[in-house]
mmCIF file of C-alpha atoms in Angstrom:
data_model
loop_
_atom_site.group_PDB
_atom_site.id
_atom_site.type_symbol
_atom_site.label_atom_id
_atom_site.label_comp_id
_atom_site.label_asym_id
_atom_site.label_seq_id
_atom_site.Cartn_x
_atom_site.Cartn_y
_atom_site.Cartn_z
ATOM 1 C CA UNK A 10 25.588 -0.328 -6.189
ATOM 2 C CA UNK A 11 25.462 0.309 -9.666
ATOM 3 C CA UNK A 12 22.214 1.524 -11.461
ATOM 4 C CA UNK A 13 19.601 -0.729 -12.925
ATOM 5 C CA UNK A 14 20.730 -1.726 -16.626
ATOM 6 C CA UNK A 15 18.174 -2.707 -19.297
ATOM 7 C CA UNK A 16 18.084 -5.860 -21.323
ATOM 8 C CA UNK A 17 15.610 -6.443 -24.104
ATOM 9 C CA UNK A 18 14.164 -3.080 -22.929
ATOM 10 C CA UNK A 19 13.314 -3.727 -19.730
ATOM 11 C CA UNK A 20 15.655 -2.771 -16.314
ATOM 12 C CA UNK A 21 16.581 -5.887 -14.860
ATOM 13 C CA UNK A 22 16.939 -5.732 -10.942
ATOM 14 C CA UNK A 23 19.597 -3.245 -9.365
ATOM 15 C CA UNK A 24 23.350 -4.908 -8.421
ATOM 16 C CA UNK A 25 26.265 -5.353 -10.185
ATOM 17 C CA UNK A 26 25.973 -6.900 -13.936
ATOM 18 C CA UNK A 27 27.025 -10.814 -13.783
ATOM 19 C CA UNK A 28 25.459 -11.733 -17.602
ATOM 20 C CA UNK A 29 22.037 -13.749 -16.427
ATOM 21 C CA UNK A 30 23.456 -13.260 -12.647
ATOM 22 C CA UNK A 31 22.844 -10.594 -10.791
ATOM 23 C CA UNK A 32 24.182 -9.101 -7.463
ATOM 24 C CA UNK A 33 21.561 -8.762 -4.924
ATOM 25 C CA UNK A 34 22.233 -7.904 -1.293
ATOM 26 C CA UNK A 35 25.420 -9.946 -2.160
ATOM 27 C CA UNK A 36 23.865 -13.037 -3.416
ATOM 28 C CA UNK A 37 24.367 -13.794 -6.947
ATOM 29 C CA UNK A 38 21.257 -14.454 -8.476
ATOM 30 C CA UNK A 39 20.154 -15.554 -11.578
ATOM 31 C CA UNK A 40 17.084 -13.651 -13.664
ATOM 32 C CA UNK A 41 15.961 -14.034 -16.578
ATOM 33 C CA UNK A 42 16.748 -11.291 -19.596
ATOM 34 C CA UNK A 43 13.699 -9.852 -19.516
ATOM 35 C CA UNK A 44 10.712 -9.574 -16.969
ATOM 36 C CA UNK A 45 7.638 -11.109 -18.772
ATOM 37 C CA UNK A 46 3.959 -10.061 -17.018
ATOM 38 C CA UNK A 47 3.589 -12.943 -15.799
ATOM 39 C CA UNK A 48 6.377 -13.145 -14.029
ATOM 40 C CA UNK A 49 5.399 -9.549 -11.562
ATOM 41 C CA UNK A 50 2.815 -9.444 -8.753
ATOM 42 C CA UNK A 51 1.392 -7.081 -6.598
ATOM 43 C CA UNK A 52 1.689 -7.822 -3.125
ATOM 44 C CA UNK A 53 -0.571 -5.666 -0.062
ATOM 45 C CA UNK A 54 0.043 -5.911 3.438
ATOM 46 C CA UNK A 55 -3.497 -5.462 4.259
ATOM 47 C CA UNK A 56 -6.407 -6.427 7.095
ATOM 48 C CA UNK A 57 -10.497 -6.251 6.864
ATOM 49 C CA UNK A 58 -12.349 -9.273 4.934
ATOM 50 C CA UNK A 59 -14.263 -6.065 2.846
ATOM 51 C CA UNK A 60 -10.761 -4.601 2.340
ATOM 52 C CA UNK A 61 -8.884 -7.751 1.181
ATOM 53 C CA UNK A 62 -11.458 -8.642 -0.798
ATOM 54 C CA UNK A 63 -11.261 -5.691 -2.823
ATOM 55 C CA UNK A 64 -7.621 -5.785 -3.198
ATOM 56 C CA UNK A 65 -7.518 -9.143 -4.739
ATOM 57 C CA UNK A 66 -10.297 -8.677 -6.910
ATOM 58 C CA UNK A 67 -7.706 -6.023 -8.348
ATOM 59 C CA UNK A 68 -5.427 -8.192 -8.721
ATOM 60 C CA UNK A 69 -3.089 -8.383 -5.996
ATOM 61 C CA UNK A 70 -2.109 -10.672 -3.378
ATOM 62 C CA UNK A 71 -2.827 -9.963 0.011
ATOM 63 C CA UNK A 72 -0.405 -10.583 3.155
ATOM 64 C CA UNK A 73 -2.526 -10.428 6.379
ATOM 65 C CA UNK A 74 -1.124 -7.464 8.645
ATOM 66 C CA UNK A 75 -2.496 -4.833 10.981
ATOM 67 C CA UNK A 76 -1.295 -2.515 13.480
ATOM 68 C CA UNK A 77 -2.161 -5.194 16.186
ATOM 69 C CA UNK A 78 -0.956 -8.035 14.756
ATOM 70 C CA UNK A 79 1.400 -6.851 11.720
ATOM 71 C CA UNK A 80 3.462 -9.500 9.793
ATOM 72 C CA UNK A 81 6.863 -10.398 10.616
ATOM 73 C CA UNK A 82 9.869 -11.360 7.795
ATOM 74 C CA UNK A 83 8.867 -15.210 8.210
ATOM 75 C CA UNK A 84 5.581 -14.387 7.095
ATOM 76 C CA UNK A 85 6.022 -11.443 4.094
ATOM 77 C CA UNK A 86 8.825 -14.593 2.497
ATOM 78 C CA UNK A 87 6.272 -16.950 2.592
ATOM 79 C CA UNK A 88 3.514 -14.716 1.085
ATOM 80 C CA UNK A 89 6.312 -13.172 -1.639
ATOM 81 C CA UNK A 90 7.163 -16.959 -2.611
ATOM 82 C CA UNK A 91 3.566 -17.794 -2.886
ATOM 83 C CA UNK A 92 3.089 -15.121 -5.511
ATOM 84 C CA UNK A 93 4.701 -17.652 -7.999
ATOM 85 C CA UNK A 94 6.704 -14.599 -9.825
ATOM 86 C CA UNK A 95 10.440 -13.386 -10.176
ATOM 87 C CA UNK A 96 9.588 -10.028 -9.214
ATOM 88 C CA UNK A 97 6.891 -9.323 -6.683
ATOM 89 C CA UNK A 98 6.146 -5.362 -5.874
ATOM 90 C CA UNK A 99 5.198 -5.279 -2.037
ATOM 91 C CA UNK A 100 3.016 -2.399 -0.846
ATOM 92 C CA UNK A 101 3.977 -1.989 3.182
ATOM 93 C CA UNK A 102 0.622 0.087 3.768
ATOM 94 C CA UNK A 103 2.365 0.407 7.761
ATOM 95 C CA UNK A 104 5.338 2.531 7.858
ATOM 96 C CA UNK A 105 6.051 0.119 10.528
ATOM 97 C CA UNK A 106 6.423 -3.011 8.410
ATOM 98 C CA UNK A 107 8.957 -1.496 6.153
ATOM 99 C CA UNK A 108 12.353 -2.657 7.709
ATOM 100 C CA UNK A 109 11.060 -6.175 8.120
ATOM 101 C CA UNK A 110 10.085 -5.951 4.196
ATOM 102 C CA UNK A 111 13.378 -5.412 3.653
ATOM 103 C CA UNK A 112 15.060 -7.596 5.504
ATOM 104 C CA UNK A 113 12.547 -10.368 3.739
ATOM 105 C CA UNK A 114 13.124 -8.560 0.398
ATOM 106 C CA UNK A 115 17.201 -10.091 1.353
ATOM 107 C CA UNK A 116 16.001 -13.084 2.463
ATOM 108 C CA UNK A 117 14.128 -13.914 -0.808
ATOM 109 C CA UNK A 118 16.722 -12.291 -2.942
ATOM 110 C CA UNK A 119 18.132 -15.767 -1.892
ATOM 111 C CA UNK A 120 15.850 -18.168 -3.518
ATOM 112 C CA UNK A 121 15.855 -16.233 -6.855
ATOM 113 C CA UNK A 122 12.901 -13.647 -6.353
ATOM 114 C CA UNK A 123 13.127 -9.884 -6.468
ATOM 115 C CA UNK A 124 10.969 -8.596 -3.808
ATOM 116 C CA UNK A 125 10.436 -4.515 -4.143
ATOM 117 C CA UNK A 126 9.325 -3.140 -1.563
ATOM 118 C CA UNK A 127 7.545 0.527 -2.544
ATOM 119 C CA UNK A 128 7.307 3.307 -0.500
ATOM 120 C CA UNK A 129 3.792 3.122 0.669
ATOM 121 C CA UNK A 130 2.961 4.606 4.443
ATOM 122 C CA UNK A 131 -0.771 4.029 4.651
ATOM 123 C CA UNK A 132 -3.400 1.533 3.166
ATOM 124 C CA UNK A 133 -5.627 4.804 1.507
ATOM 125 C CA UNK A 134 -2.252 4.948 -0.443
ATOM 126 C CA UNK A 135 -2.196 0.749 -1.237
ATOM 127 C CA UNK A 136 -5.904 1.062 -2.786
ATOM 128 C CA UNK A 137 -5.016 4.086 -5.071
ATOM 129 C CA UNK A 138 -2.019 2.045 -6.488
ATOM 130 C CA UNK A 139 -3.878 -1.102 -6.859
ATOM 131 C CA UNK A 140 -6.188 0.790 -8.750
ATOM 132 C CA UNK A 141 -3.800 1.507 -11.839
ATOM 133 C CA UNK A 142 -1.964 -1.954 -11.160
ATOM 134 C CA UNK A 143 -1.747 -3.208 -14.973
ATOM 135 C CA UNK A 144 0.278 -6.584 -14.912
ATOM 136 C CA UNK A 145 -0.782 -7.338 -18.687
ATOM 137 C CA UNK A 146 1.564 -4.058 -19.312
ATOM 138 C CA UNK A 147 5.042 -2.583 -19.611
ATOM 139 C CA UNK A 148 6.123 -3.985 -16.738
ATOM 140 C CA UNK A 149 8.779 -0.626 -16.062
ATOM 141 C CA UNK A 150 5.713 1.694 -16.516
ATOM 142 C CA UNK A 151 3.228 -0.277 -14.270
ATOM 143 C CA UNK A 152 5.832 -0.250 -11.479
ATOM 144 C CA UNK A 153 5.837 3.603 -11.808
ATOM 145 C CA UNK A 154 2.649 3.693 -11.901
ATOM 146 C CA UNK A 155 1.860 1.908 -8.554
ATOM 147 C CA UNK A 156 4.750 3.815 -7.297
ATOM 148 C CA UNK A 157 3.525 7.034 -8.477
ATOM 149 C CA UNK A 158 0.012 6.490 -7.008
ATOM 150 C CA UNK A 159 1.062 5.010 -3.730
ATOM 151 C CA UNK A 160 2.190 7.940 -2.878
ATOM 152 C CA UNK A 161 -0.088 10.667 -3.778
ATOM 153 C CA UNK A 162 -2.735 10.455 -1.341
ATOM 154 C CA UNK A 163 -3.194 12.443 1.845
ATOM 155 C CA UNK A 164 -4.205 10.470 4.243
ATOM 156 C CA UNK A 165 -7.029 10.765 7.390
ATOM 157 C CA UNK A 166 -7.833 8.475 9.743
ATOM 158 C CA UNK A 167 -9.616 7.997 12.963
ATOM 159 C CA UNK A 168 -7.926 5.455 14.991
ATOM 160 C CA UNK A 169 -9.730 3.462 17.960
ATOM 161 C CA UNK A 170 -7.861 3.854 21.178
ATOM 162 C CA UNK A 171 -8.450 1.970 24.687
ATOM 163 C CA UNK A 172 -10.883 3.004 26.400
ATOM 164 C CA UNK A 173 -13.384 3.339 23.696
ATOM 165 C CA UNK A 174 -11.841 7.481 22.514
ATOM 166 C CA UNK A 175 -10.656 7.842 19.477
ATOM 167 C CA UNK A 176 -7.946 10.286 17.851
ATOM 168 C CA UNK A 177 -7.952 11.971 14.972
ATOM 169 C CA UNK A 178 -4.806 11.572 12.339
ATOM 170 C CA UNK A 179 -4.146 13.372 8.617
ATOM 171 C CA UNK A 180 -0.795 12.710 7.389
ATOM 172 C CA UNK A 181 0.060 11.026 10.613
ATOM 173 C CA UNK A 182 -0.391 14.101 12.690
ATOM 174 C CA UNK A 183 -2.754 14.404 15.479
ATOM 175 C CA UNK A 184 -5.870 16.656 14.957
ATOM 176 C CA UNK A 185 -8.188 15.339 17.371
ATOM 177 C CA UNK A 186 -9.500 13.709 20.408
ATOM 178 C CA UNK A 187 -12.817 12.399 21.297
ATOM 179 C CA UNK A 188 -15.091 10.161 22.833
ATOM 180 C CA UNK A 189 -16.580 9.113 19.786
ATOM 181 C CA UNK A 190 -15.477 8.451 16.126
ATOM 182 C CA UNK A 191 -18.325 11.576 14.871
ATOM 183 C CA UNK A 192 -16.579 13.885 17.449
ATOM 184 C CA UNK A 193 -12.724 12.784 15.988
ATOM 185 C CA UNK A 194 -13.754 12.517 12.028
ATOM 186 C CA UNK A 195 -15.397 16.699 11.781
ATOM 187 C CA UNK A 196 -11.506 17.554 12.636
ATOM 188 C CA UNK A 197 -10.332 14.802 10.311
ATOM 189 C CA UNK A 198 -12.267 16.223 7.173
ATOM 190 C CA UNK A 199 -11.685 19.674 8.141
ATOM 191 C CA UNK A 200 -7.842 18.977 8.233
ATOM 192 C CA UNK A 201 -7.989 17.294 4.116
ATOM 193 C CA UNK A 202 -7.011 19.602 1.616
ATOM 194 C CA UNK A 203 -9.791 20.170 -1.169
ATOM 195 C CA UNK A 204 -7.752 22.049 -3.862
ATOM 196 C CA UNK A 205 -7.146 19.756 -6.964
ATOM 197 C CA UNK A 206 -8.619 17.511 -4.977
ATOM 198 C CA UNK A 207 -10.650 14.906 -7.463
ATOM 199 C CA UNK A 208 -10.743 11.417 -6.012
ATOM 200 C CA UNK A 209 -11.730 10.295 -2.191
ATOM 201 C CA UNK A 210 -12.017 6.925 -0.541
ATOM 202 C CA UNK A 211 -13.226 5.864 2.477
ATOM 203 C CA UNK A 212 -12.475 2.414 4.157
ATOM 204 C CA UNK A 213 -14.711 1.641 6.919
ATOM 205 C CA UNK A 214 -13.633 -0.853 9.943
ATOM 206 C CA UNK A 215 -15.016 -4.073 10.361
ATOM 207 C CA UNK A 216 -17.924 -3.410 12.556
ATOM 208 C CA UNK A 217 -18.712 -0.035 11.706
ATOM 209 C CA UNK A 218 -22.222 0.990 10.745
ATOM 210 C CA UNK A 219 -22.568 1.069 6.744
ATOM 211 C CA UNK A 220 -24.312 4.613 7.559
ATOM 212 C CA UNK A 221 -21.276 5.988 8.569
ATOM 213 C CA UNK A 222 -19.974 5.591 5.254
ATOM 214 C CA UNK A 223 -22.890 8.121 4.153
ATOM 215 C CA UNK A 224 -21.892 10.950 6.716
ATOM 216 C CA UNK A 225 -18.627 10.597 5.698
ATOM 217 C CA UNK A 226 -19.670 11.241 1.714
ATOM 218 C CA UNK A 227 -21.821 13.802 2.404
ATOM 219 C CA UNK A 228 -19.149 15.325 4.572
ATOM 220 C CA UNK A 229 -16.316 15.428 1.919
ATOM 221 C CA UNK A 230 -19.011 16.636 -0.603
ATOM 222 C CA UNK A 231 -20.134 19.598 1.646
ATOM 223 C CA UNK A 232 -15.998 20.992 1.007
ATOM 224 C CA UNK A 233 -15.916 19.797 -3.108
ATOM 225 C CA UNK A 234 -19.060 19.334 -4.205
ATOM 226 C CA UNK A 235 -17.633 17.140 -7.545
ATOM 227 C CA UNK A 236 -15.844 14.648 -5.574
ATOM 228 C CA UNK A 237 -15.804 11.345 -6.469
ATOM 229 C CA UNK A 238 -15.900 9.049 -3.812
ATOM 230 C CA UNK A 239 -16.036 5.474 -2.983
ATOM 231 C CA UNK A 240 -16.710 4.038 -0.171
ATOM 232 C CA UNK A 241 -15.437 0.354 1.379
ATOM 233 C CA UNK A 242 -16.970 -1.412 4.629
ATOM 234 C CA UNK A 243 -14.227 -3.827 6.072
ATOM 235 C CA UNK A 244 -11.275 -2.355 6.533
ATOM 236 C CA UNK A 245 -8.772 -2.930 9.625
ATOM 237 C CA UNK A 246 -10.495 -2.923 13.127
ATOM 238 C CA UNK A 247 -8.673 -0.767 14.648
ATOM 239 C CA UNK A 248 -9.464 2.183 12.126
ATOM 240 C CA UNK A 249 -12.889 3.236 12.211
ATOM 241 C CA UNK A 250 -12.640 5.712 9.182
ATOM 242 C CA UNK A 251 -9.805 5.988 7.009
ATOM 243 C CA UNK A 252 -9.702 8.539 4.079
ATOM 244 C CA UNK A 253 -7.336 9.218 1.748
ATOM 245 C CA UNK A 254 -7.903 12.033 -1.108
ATOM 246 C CA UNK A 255 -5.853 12.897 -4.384
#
């Protein structure tokens, strides 16, 4: 496939040059010469009425998915179409999701929208790219940016298992075990890197005391005393505590 060429300055989508057409996933589609802001969304795949919220207040659209009940293709076309745009960036936030993104980013391709789908394992890494999302901007440069930021976080997590225990994750690797999310989250913290470390931010799950938002703080500022961190109750159910630092 040939390499994205730019018209009036801006790279039009990836796929052999047909004039206004383009070659997507072998459907010739047509685009416009040049991307206008209001033509680009942000898309999340995203759970937790306190995490959503903050998302879209952002400025992105939100497609309901979690690890119990994650999206499927019917579901991330709809939500892409309903963006109104000719480009739509989809954050996965689920390493899971990402083959069914693509297989809706080829489905949409069809009906004339350009869904890219970013590399984006984990929702710590969906709030620090929302949070240089810049629609009103060069639209190559905000990309990047979300891009860029999506991926920069290192990620902990303490993840609810049956049975009431809980595990321990950082960077998807198992750290702990325990019978109670304060037993799982000391390993968790221990496990983040603090070394140009500048930014944290905690999601809690819907349901979870607001105090345990506190610990968590006071935990991350015990190892960097100057980091910033933010803190947001109503995340996915089925994490108690994520983190994610950069």
């Amino acid at each position: 496939m040939a390499d994205a060429k730019k018209a009036n300055g801006t790279e039009t989508p990836p796929g052999r040059d047909l004039g206004n057409l383009r070659l997507i996933w072998g459907h010739a589609i047509r685009y416009p010469g040049r991307i206008a802001a209001a033509s680009l969304a942000l898309l999340v795949a995203a759970s937790g009425e306190g995490l959503v919220g903050v998302l879209r207040a952002a400025g992105a659209q939100v497609v309901q998915s979690s690890p119990g009940r994650r999206a499927g293709i019917g579901e991330l076309v709809q939500a892409a179409e309903a963006c109104g745009a000719t480009r739509v960036v989809l954050l996965p936030a689920d390493s899971h999701l990402v083959l069914l993104a693509q297989e809706a980013a080829r489905q949409v391709a069809q009906r004339g929208v350009w869904l890219q789908v970013v590399e984006c394992p984990s929702l710590q890494g969906a709030v620090a790219a929302v949070a240089v999302w810049d629609p009103a901007g060069d639209v190559e440069k905000s990309v990047r940016a979300v891009a860029t930021a999506a991926s920069s976080t290192t990620d902990g997590a303490v993840r609810a298992l049956e049975g009431g225990r809980v595990v321990g994750l950082v960077g998807g690797r198992e750290v702990s075990r325990a019978e109670d999310v304060p037993g799982a989250l000391a390993e968790v913290i221990a496990a983040l890197p603090t070394r140009g470390v500048e930014l944290a931010t905690v999601v809690l799950g819907e349901g979870q005391d607001p105090s345990l938002g506190k610990v968590v703080e006071s935990s991350l500022r015990l190892r960097r005393r100057s980091l910033e961190v933010q803190v947001i109750e109503g995340g996915p159910a089925a994490f108690p505590v994520l983190v994610g630092v950069e």
